[in-house]
Short mmCIF file of C-alpha atoms in Angstrom, two decimals:
data_model
loop_
_atom_site.label_atom_id
_atom_site.label_comp_id
_atom_site.label_asym_id
_atom_site.label_seq_id
_atom_site.Cartn_x
_atom_site.Cartn_y
_atom_site.Cartn_z
CA ALA A 1220 -48.61 84.49 -4.42
CA GLN A 1221 -48.03 87.82 -6.17
CA ILE A 1222 -46.79 86.16 -9.36
CA ILE A 1223 -49.75 83.78 -9.54
CA GLN A 1224 -52.19 86.62 -8.85
CA HIS A 1225 -50.57 88.58 -11.68
CA ALA A 1226 -50.88 85.55 -13.97
CA ALA A 1227 -54.59 85.30 -13.25
CA ASP A 1228 -55.01 89.03 -13.95
CA MET A 1229 -53.26 88.57 -17.32
CA ASN A 1230 -55.65 85.76 -18.33
CA LEU A 1231 -52.94 83.09 -18.35
CA ASN A 1232 -54.14 79.54 -17.72
CA THR A 1233 -50.83 77.97 -16.65
CA VAL A 1234 -47.78 79.23 -14.76
CA LEU A 1235 -44.25 77.85 -15.03
CA LEU A 1236 -42.51 78.00 -11.66
CA PRO A 1237 -39.07 76.71 -10.63
CA LEU A 1238 -38.31 74.38 -7.76
CA SER A 1239 -34.58 74.26 -7.13
CA TRP A 1240 -32.66 71.33 -5.69
CA GLU A 1241 -31.01 73.61 -3.10
CA ASP A 1242 -34.41 74.76 -1.76
CA PHE A 1243 -35.93 71.28 -1.86
CA GLU A 1244 -33.03 69.40 -0.23
CA PRO A 1245 -30.87 71.95 1.65
CA THR A 1246 -29.61 69.14 3.89
CA GLU A 1247 -28.90 65.76 2.36
CA SER A 1248 -31.87 63.37 2.57
CA ILE A 1249 -34.08 65.97 4.29
CA PHE A 1250 -36.67 67.30 1.86
CA ARG A 1251 -38.60 70.54 2.30
CA TYR A 1252 -42.05 70.59 0.70
CA ASN A 1253 -43.17 74.05 1.82
CA LEU A 1254 -42.45 75.87 -1.45
CA LEU A 1255 -44.08 73.15 -3.56
CA GLU A 1256 -47.12 73.20 -1.28
CA ALA A 1257 -47.36 77.00 -1.56
CA MET A 1258 -47.24 76.76 -5.36
CA LEU A 1259 -50.07 74.21 -5.40
CA LYS A 1260 -52.18 76.22 -2.95
CA CYS A 1261 -51.82 79.55 -4.76
CA ALA A 1262 -52.44 78.07 -8.21
CA GLY A 1263 -55.48 76.19 -6.95
CA LYS A 1264 -56.93 79.36 -5.47
CA HIS A 1265 -56.97 80.96 -8.94
CA GLU A 1266 -57.81 77.74 -10.85
CA LEU A 1267 -54.50 77.88 -12.70
CA ARG A 1268 -52.40 74.91 -13.80
CA LEU A 1269 -48.70 74.58 -13.01
CA VAL A 1270 -45.59 73.47 -14.80
CA VAL A 1271 -42.87 72.64 -12.28
CA LEU A 1272 -39.34 73.43 -13.48
CA TRP A 1273 -36.86 71.15 -11.74
CA PHE A 1274 -33.58 73.06 -11.35
CA GLY A 1275 -31.31 70.15 -10.39
CA ALA A 1276 -27.74 69.64 -11.51
CA PHE A 1277 -28.27 71.79 -14.62
CA LYS A 1278 -29.64 75.30 -14.94
CA ASN A 1279 -28.50 77.40 -17.91
CA ALA A 1280 -25.65 74.90 -18.43
CA VAL A 1281 -24.17 75.52 -14.96
CA SER A 1282 -24.94 74.07 -11.54
CA SER A 1283 -25.75 77.15 -9.48
CA TYR A 1284 -28.99 75.69 -8.07
CA ALA A 1285 -27.42 72.54 -6.62
CA PRO A 1286 -27.35 72.38 -2.79
CA ALA A 1287 -24.32 73.61 -0.85
CA TRP A 1288 -23.53 70.07 0.30
CA VAL A 1289 -23.13 69.15 -3.37
CA LYS A 1290 -21.19 72.25 -4.43
CA LEU A 1291 -18.69 71.95 -1.58
CA ASN A 1292 -17.82 68.29 -2.14
CA GLN A 1293 -16.11 68.18 -5.52
CA GLU A 1294 -14.50 64.83 -4.81
CA ARG A 1295 -17.89 63.17 -4.41
CA PHE A 1296 -19.65 65.40 -6.96
CA PRO A 1297 -17.02 66.23 -9.61
CA ARG A 1298 -17.25 69.04 -12.13
CA VAL A 1299 -16.93 69.14 -15.88
CA VAL A 1300 -13.28 69.70 -16.86
CA ASP A 1301 -12.37 71.80 -19.91
CA GLN A 1302 -9.62 71.19 -22.49
CA GLN A 1303 -7.00 72.75 -20.21
CA GLN A 1304 -8.04 70.47 -17.34
CA ASN A 1305 -9.64 73.33 -15.42
CA PRO A 1306 -12.78 72.47 -13.46
CA THR A 1307 -15.89 74.44 -14.48
CA HIS A 1308 -19.02 75.44 -12.55
CA THR A 1309 -21.01 72.57 -14.08
CA LEU A 1310 -21.49 69.19 -12.44
CA SER A 1311 -20.27 66.31 -14.57
CA PRO A 1312 -23.03 64.09 -16.00
CA PHE A 1313 -20.53 61.21 -15.83
CA SER A 1314 -20.69 61.13 -12.02
CA THR A 1315 -22.81 58.27 -10.71
CA GLN A 1316 -23.00 59.95 -7.30
CA THR A 1317 -24.39 63.17 -8.79
CA ARG A 1318 -26.86 61.32 -10.99
CA HIS A 1319 -28.22 59.28 -8.08
CA ALA A 1320 -28.47 62.24 -5.70
CA ASP A 1321 -30.24 64.43 -8.27
CA ALA A 1322 -32.63 61.62 -9.20
CA ARG A 1323 -33.41 60.84 -5.55
CA ALA A 1324 -34.51 64.42 -4.91
CA PHE A 1325 -36.48 64.61 -8.17
CA SER A 1326 -38.25 61.35 -7.31
CA ALA A 1327 -39.16 62.66 -3.86
CA MET A 1328 -40.72 65.72 -5.48
CA MET A 1329 -42.69 63.57 -7.94
CA ARG A 1330 -43.84 61.25 -5.15
CA HIS A 1331 -45.14 64.26 -3.20
CA LEU A 1332 -47.08 65.44 -6.24
CA ARG A 1333 -48.67 62.01 -6.60
CA THR A 1334 -49.96 62.02 -3.02
CA HIS A 1335 -50.71 65.73 -2.52
CA ASP A 1336 -51.66 67.19 -5.92
CA VAL A 1337 -55.17 65.76 -5.75
CA ASN A 1338 -56.56 68.25 -8.29
CA ASN A 1339 -53.87 67.52 -10.91
CA THR A 1340 -52.73 71.14 -10.78
CA VAL A 1341 -49.30 70.18 -12.15
CA ILE A 1342 -49.79 69.09 -15.77
CA ILE A 1343 -46.17 68.64 -16.89
CA VAL A 1344 -42.71 68.75 -15.29
CA GLN A 1345 -39.47 70.08 -16.77
CA VAL A 1346 -36.48 67.85 -15.97
CA GLU A 1347 -33.37 70.04 -15.45
CA ASN A 1348 -33.08 73.38 -17.28
CA GLU A 1349 -31.09 74.07 -20.45
CA ALA A 1350 -28.75 71.15 -19.84
CA GLY A 1351 -25.33 71.27 -21.49
CA ILE A 1352 -21.85 72.59 -20.87
CA LEU A 1353 -20.36 75.99 -21.72
CA ASN A 1354 -16.81 77.03 -22.61
CA ALA A 1355 -15.80 73.48 -23.56
CA THR A 1356 -16.78 71.26 -26.47
CA ARG A 1357 -17.15 68.32 -24.09
CA ASP A 1358 -16.26 67.09 -20.63
CA HIS A 1359 -12.54 66.27 -20.47
CA SER A 1360 -12.57 64.67 -17.03
CA GLN A 1361 -10.81 61.32 -16.62
CA LYS A 1362 -14.07 59.35 -16.65
CA ALA A 1363 -15.36 61.25 -19.66
CA ASN A 1364 -12.11 60.69 -21.57
CA THR A 1365 -12.34 56.96 -20.89
CA GLU A 1366 -15.88 56.90 -22.26
CA PHE A 1367 -14.87 58.98 -25.29
CA VAL A 1368 -12.33 56.43 -26.50
CA GLY A 1369 -14.71 53.56 -25.76
CA GLN A 1370 -17.25 52.00 -28.09
CA VAL A 1371 -20.15 54.10 -29.32
CA PRO A 1372 -23.40 52.40 -28.17
CA ASN A 1373 -25.17 50.40 -30.87
CA GLN A 1374 -28.38 52.35 -30.22
CA LEU A 1375 -26.67 55.57 -31.18
CA ILE A 1376 -25.06 54.12 -34.30
CA LYS A 1377 -28.52 53.00 -35.47
CA THR A 1378 -29.80 56.52 -34.80
CA VAL A 1379 -27.01 58.05 -36.91
CA GLN A 1380 -27.68 55.54 -39.70
CA ALA A 1381 -31.39 56.40 -39.68
CA LEU A 1382 -30.57 60.11 -39.66
CA SER A 1383 -28.26 59.67 -42.65
CA ALA A 1384 -31.04 57.93 -44.56
CA SER A 1385 -33.75 60.48 -43.72
CA GLN A 1386 -31.63 63.66 -43.59
CA PRO A 1387 -28.52 63.07 -45.73
CA ASP A 1388 -27.50 66.75 -45.50
CA HIS A 1389 -27.60 66.80 -41.70
CA GLU A 1390 -24.26 67.70 -40.14
CA PHE A 1391 -23.99 64.36 -38.31
CA SER A 1392 -24.94 62.43 -41.47
CA THR A 1393 -22.23 64.16 -43.48
CA ASN A 1394 -19.57 63.65 -40.81
CA TRP A 1395 -20.52 59.97 -40.39
CA ARG A 1396 -20.12 59.41 -44.14
CA ASP A 1397 -16.87 61.39 -44.25
CA SER A 1398 -15.53 59.26 -41.38
CA GLY A 1399 -16.14 56.07 -43.33
CA GLN A 1400 -19.68 55.09 -42.21
CA HIS A 1401 -18.27 52.93 -39.43
CA VAL A 1402 -20.79 50.84 -37.48
CA SER A 1403 -18.44 50.32 -34.54
CA GLY A 1404 -15.56 52.15 -32.93
CA ASP A 1405 -14.89 55.09 -30.65
CA TRP A 1406 -16.68 58.44 -30.95
CA THR A 1407 -14.14 60.12 -33.24
CA LYS A 1408 -14.02 57.12 -35.56
CA VAL A 1409 -17.80 56.90 -35.89
CA VAL A 1410 -19.03 60.51 -35.79
CA GLY A 1411 -15.90 62.37 -36.92
CA LYS A 1412 -16.05 66.15 -36.52
CA SER A 1413 -19.36 65.90 -34.62
CA ALA A 1414 -17.91 63.56 -32.01
CA ASP A 1415 -17.72 65.99 -29.08
CA GLU A 1416 -21.28 67.29 -29.40
CA ALA A 1417 -22.80 63.88 -30.14
CA PHE A 1418 -20.90 62.42 -27.19
CA MET A 1419 -22.22 65.06 -24.78
CA ALA A 1420 -25.78 64.86 -26.16
CA TRP A 1421 -25.85 61.10 -25.60
CA HIS A 1422 -24.50 61.23 -22.07
CA LEU A 1423 -26.59 64.22 -21.01
CA GLY A 1424 -29.63 62.43 -22.40
CA GLN A 1425 -28.69 59.33 -20.43
CA TYR A 1426 -28.22 61.43 -17.27
CA VAL A 1427 -31.67 63.00 -17.68
CA GLU A 1428 -33.22 59.65 -18.56
CA TYR A 1429 -32.10 58.15 -15.26
CA GLY A 1430 -33.78 60.86 -13.21
CA ALA A 1431 -36.84 61.04 -15.48
CA SER A 1432 -37.46 57.29 -15.34
CA GLN A 1433 -37.06 57.30 -11.56
CA GLY A 1434 -39.51 60.18 -11.24
CA ARG A 1435 -41.94 58.64 -13.72
CA SER A 1436 -42.08 55.50 -11.59
CA GLU A 1437 -43.36 57.69 -8.74
CA HIS A 1438 -45.84 59.82 -10.69
CA SER A 1439 -46.81 59.26 -14.31
CA ILE A 1440 -47.30 62.72 -15.79
CA PRO A 1441 -45.66 64.21 -18.89
CA LEU A 1442 -42.00 65.22 -18.71
CA TYR A 1443 -40.01 67.54 -20.96
CA VAL A 1444 -36.62 69.15 -21.42
CA ASN A 1445 -35.89 72.64 -22.70
CA ALA A 1446 -33.09 73.82 -24.96
CA TRP A 1447 -30.83 76.85 -25.01
CA ILE A 1448 -30.87 77.41 -28.77
CA GLN A 1449 -27.64 77.39 -30.76
CA ALA A 1450 -26.85 81.05 -31.39
CA GLY A 1451 -26.40 80.67 -35.15
CA PRO A 1452 -24.38 79.06 -37.95
CA GLY A 1453 -20.69 78.84 -37.25
CA TYR A 1454 -21.03 78.66 -33.47
CA LEU A 1455 -19.05 75.87 -31.90
CA PRO A 1456 -20.24 73.46 -29.20
CA GLY A 1457 -19.60 75.17 -25.87
CA GLU A 1458 -20.36 78.65 -27.19
CA SER A 1459 -23.94 77.55 -26.73
CA PRO A 1460 -24.37 74.56 -24.39
CA SER A 1461 -22.65 71.54 -25.89
CA GLY A 1462 -24.83 68.45 -25.77
CA GLY A 1463 -27.99 70.33 -24.89
CA PRO A 1464 -31.19 69.25 -26.69
CA ILE A 1465 -30.86 71.63 -29.65
CA ALA A 1466 -32.56 70.72 -32.92
CA LYS A 1467 -29.63 68.90 -34.54
CA VAL A 1468 -29.28 66.43 -31.64
CA ILE A 1469 -33.00 65.79 -31.04
CA ASN A 1470 -32.68 62.28 -32.51
CA ILE A 1471 -29.84 61.46 -30.11
CA TRP A 1472 -31.81 62.76 -27.13
CA ARG A 1473 -34.89 60.77 -28.14
CA THR A 1474 -32.81 57.61 -28.28
CA GLY A 1475 -30.95 58.30 -25.04
CA ALA A 1476 -33.89 59.66 -23.03
CA PRO A 1477 -37.08 57.82 -24.02
CA SER A 1478 -38.89 58.90 -20.82
CA ILE A 1479 -38.90 62.50 -22.07
CA ASP A 1480 -42.14 63.33 -23.87
CA LEU A 1481 -41.27 66.74 -25.33
CA ILE A 1482 -38.14 68.61 -26.35
CA ALA A 1483 -38.94 72.31 -26.14
CA PRO A 1484 -37.03 75.34 -27.46
CA ASP A 1485 -36.44 78.51 -25.48
CA ILE A 1486 -36.78 81.14 -28.21
CA TYR A 1487 -35.16 84.51 -27.77
CA GLU A 1488 -33.65 84.77 -31.26
CA GLN A 1489 -35.23 86.84 -34.02
CA ASP A 1490 -35.85 83.97 -36.45
CA PHE A 1491 -38.86 82.70 -34.54
CA LYS A 1492 -40.32 80.95 -37.58
CA ALA A 1493 -37.21 78.88 -38.29
CA ILE A 1494 -36.82 77.71 -34.69
CA CYS A 1495 -40.48 76.69 -34.47
CA ARG A 1496 -40.04 74.74 -37.69
CA ASP A 1497 -36.96 72.94 -36.35
CA TYR A 1498 -38.91 71.64 -33.35
CA HIS A 1499 -42.15 70.69 -35.08
CA ASP A 1500 -42.69 67.12 -36.19
CA LYS A 1501 -45.11 64.26 -35.50
CA LEU A 1502 -43.21 63.20 -32.39
CA ASN A 1503 -42.74 66.68 -31.00
CA PRO A 1504 -45.66 69.14 -30.98
CA PRO A 1505 -44.07 72.51 -30.25
CA CYS A 1506 -44.14 73.75 -26.69
CA ILE A 1507 -42.30 77.00 -26.03
CA PRO A 1508 -41.55 77.29 -22.29
CA GLU A 1509 -39.50 80.47 -22.70
CA ALA A 1510 -40.17 83.14 -25.29
CA LYS A 1511 -38.90 86.68 -25.59
CA CYS A 1512 -41.06 88.90 -23.41
CA ASP A 1513 -41.70 92.06 -25.41
CA GLU A 1514 -44.54 93.88 -27.18
CA TYR A 1515 -44.51 91.29 -29.97
CA ALA A 1516 -45.13 88.25 -27.75
CA ALA A 1517 -48.82 88.13 -28.67
CA SER A 1518 -48.02 87.95 -32.39
CA ARG A 1519 -45.57 85.09 -31.84
CA PHE A 1520 -48.16 83.31 -29.71
CA LEU A 1521 -50.84 83.42 -32.42
CA TYR A 1522 -48.38 82.14 -35.01
CA ALA A 1523 -47.15 79.30 -32.81
CA ILE A 1524 -50.60 77.88 -32.07
CA GLY A 1525 -51.99 78.54 -35.55
CA HIS A 1526 -49.13 77.49 -37.81
CA HIS A 1527 -47.39 74.89 -35.66
CA ASN A 1528 -50.20 73.58 -33.43
CA ALA A 1529 -48.16 74.58 -30.37
CA ILE A 1530 -49.48 73.30 -27.05
CA GLY A 1531 -47.77 75.93 -24.91
CA PHE A 1532 -46.32 79.44 -25.17
CA SER A 1533 -44.76 81.20 -22.19
CA PRO A 1534 -43.13 84.66 -22.36
CA PHE A 1535 -40.24 84.59 -19.91
CA GLY A 1536 -40.64 86.97 -17.00
CA PHE A 1537 -44.27 87.85 -17.76
CA GLU A 1538 -44.55 89.29 -14.24
CA ASP A 1539 -42.26 92.14 -15.33
CA MET A 1540 -44.27 93.09 -18.44
CA ALA A 1541 -45.88 96.13 -16.82
CA GLY A 1542 -45.43 99.17 -19.03
CA LEU A 1543 -44.87 97.21 -22.24
CA SER A 1544 -47.22 98.15 -25.03
CA ASN A 1545 -48.69 94.77 -25.84
CA SER A 1546 -52.03 93.03 -26.13
CA LEU A 1547 -50.99 89.70 -24.65
CA PRO A 1548 -53.60 89.64 -21.85
CA GLU A 1549 -56.38 90.44 -24.33
CA VAL A 1550 -55.15 87.82 -26.80
CA TYR A 1551 -54.81 85.20 -24.06
CA GLU A 1552 -58.37 85.90 -22.93
CA THR A 1553 -59.74 85.59 -26.46
CA VAL A 1554 -57.81 82.39 -27.14
CA ALA A 1555 -58.97 80.92 -23.82
CA HIS A 1556 -62.59 81.25 -24.96
CA LEU A 1557 -61.66 79.78 -28.35
CA MET A 1558 -59.75 76.77 -26.99
CA PRO A 1559 -62.45 74.15 -27.78
CA VAL A 1560 -62.62 75.46 -31.35
CA ILE A 1561 -58.83 75.71 -31.70
CA SER A 1562 -58.21 72.20 -30.35
CA GLN A 1563 -60.70 70.71 -32.81
CA ALA A 1564 -59.30 72.75 -35.70
CA GLN A 1565 -55.74 71.65 -34.86
CA ARG A 1566 -56.80 68.01 -34.95
CA GLU A 1567 -58.60 68.42 -38.26
CA GLY A 1568 -56.10 70.71 -40.00
CA ARG A 1569 -58.47 73.68 -40.26
CA ILE A 1570 -56.19 76.28 -38.70
CA GLY A 1571 -53.38 78.49 -39.96
CA ALA A 1572 -51.46 81.62 -39.11
CA LEU A 1573 -49.28 84.33 -40.60
CA LEU A 1574 -46.42 86.21 -38.97
CA HIS A 1575 -44.51 89.13 -40.47
CA LEU A 1576 -41.09 89.66 -38.97
CA SER A 1577 -40.67 92.92 -40.89
CA GLU A 1578 -42.94 95.50 -42.47
CA SER A 1579 -42.15 94.27 -45.99
CA ASP A 1580 -43.15 90.64 -45.38
CA SER A 1581 -46.03 89.17 -47.35
CA ASP A 1582 -47.17 85.58 -47.19
CA SER A 1583 -50.21 83.36 -47.57
CA VAL A 1584 -51.93 80.40 -45.95
CA SER A 1585 -54.63 78.14 -47.35
CA ILE A 1586 -57.50 76.90 -45.21
CA SER A 1587 -60.35 74.90 -46.69
CA SER A 1588 -60.71 76.24 -50.24
CA ILE A 1589 -59.56 79.78 -49.50
CA ARG A 1590 -56.08 81.30 -49.69
CA PHE A 1591 -55.52 84.17 -47.25
CA THR A 1592 -52.76 86.70 -47.98
CA GLY A 1593 -51.54 89.06 -45.30
CA GLN A 1594 -50.20 92.58 -45.62
CA THR A 1595 -48.77 94.55 -42.71
CA ARG A 1596 -51.09 97.41 -41.83
CA ASN A 1597 -49.96 100.92 -40.87
CA ALA A 1598 -46.27 99.86 -40.73
CA ILE A 1599 -46.86 97.85 -37.54
CA PRO A 1600 -43.87 95.55 -36.86
CA MET A 1601 -44.45 91.88 -36.08
CA ALA A 1602 -48.00 91.72 -37.45
CA SER A 1603 -49.86 88.42 -37.19
CA ALA A 1604 -53.12 86.68 -37.96
CA LEU A 1605 -54.71 83.45 -36.71
CA ILE A 1606 -57.37 81.95 -39.01
CA ILE A 1607 -59.69 79.09 -38.07
CA GLY A 1608 -61.93 77.36 -40.60
CA LEU A 1609 -65.39 76.64 -39.23
CA GLY A 1610 -67.13 75.25 -42.30
CA GLU A 1611 -67.70 76.02 -45.95
CA ASN A 1612 -66.61 79.65 -46.44
CA GLU A 1613 -66.85 80.50 -42.73
CA PHE A 1614 -63.92 81.53 -40.54
CA TYR A 1615 -62.81 83.05 -37.28
CA VAL A 1616 -59.97 85.56 -37.62
CA LEU A 1617 -57.79 87.09 -34.91
CA ALA A 1618 -55.35 89.64 -36.32
CA ARG A 1619 -52.83 92.16 -35.01
CA GLY A 1620 -51.72 94.87 -37.41
CA MET A 1621 -52.52 92.82 -40.51
CA THR A 1622 -54.92 93.20 -43.43
CA LEU A 1623 -56.09 90.01 -45.12
CA THR A 1624 -57.15 89.49 -48.72
CA PHE A 1625 -58.37 86.18 -50.10
CA THR A 1626 -58.71 84.22 -53.30
CA GLY A 1627 -60.03 80.82 -54.27
CA HIS A 1628 -57.89 77.97 -55.54
CA SER A 1629 -59.87 77.07 -58.65
CA GLU A 1630 -59.98 79.29 -61.75
CA ASN A 1631 -63.73 79.83 -61.60
CA ARG A 1632 -63.58 81.22 -58.02
CA GLU A 1633 -61.22 84.11 -58.56
CA GLN A 1634 -63.74 86.78 -57.53
CA LEU A 1635 -64.35 86.47 -53.80
CA ALA A 1636 -65.99 88.98 -51.49
CA ILE A 1637 -67.15 89.11 -47.89
CA LEU A 1638 -70.77 88.09 -47.51
CA ASP A 1639 -71.09 88.77 -43.77
CA LEU A 1640 -68.57 90.09 -41.27
CA PHE A 1641 -69.16 90.37 -37.54
CA SER A 1642 -67.00 91.21 -34.58
CA GLY A 1643 -67.95 89.63 -31.29
CA THR A 1644 -66.96 87.26 -28.55
CA VAL A 1645 -66.69 83.51 -28.19
CA ASP A 1646 -67.61 81.67 -25.01
CA ASN A 1647 -67.13 77.89 -24.80
CA GLY A 1648 -67.03 77.71 -28.58
CA LYS A 1649 -70.23 79.74 -29.15
CA PHE A 1650 -69.92 83.04 -31.04
CA SER A 1651 -72.00 86.04 -29.99
CA ALA A 1652 -72.00 88.93 -32.45
CA THR A 1653 -71.67 92.40 -30.98
CA ARG A 1654 -71.33 94.38 -34.19
CA ARG A 1655 -71.88 93.99 -37.94
CA LEU A 1656 -68.97 95.38 -39.98
CA ASN A 1657 -68.84 96.59 -43.56
CA GLY A 1658 -66.94 98.93 -45.86
CA ASP A 1659 -64.11 100.78 -44.09
CA GLU A 1660 -64.80 98.90 -40.86
CA SER A 1661 -63.75 95.61 -42.45
#
């Protein structure tokens, strides 16, 4: 209740809240709906939407949120085994028993939403959380080893072939060619050096697909998975979760888990622009369920929705932001009033954004017939601007620490100046001017 109240006070419109398997099914086959009901009731009171995060077998690449009756029965619910044959703290995705038990609980939760969430408070559900395995390149359990030396599924081979044609420099494309471009064989023969990570991505995708498809049969709302981002070039699978839905295995996950609608990055790294770019294509509008929660969150938010048409942006741990010098609540409130305008501009390609990761950055964006160039103002780090084209030579601008200059594209429109400039508010898409600006004020 306190978290949802705080969200309403910060002008958020949606709250992401976890529901763990251990809380939902503390005793096998006995489901507790009290926490889910409380989430629905509190969100409804404040007219907020919910995203339910299902913490099942996987949470941050370990299985700490599984029920005690699962954790204590390793014969029935085996763990991932590392290269030295040591069991880890992560449940093996190769276990049929684990897959069925996880899916049964997830389906019960989805069925309850179908019958009790009459106001459609829950708009999307996250299946598992940052799936993958740490401290091992792949699962080396007996069942996993048997699968690893078995035939690569034809679906996956076709995916690798398509990837090689569309992205010849992709790591998997290169390793497939170097391995001889085989169209049959075991994982090492077909995928070469990428075998371990491709193997885990396929089987984790298949694990998630089973639960997602079972849940979707109970309640047809959007489903997504989130990714613990690979830390950087040179990192090996297992240093960040091997097989998790990072950018380079998105194609494998899409093939293996067709019931998943979105693959979403959790972005805590500094290169925010590059990660957004990696997850933005026609099949995957960016949704950022976890973002670094600091004084620059508002700037990242404006860039994500303006440059990448993001449909969600959630600073992790927003309830602990007290004391941070940031304008996120103000920006959220302004964007909330602008949502009808933003949605239309996203559809019609009349929106853009700039983000400066350092004081020396300078870049431009073109909207309609105008090119806007941003310069960081007063040495403010992480400056940003969101620009929305309304019509011929008319724009809305939201900016944080950035000065904009503008030029025309054609040679005869080099000299451009502001005709009218107003600050004001927008309510349901209608602008109300509160002040005319000019000179220094602009």
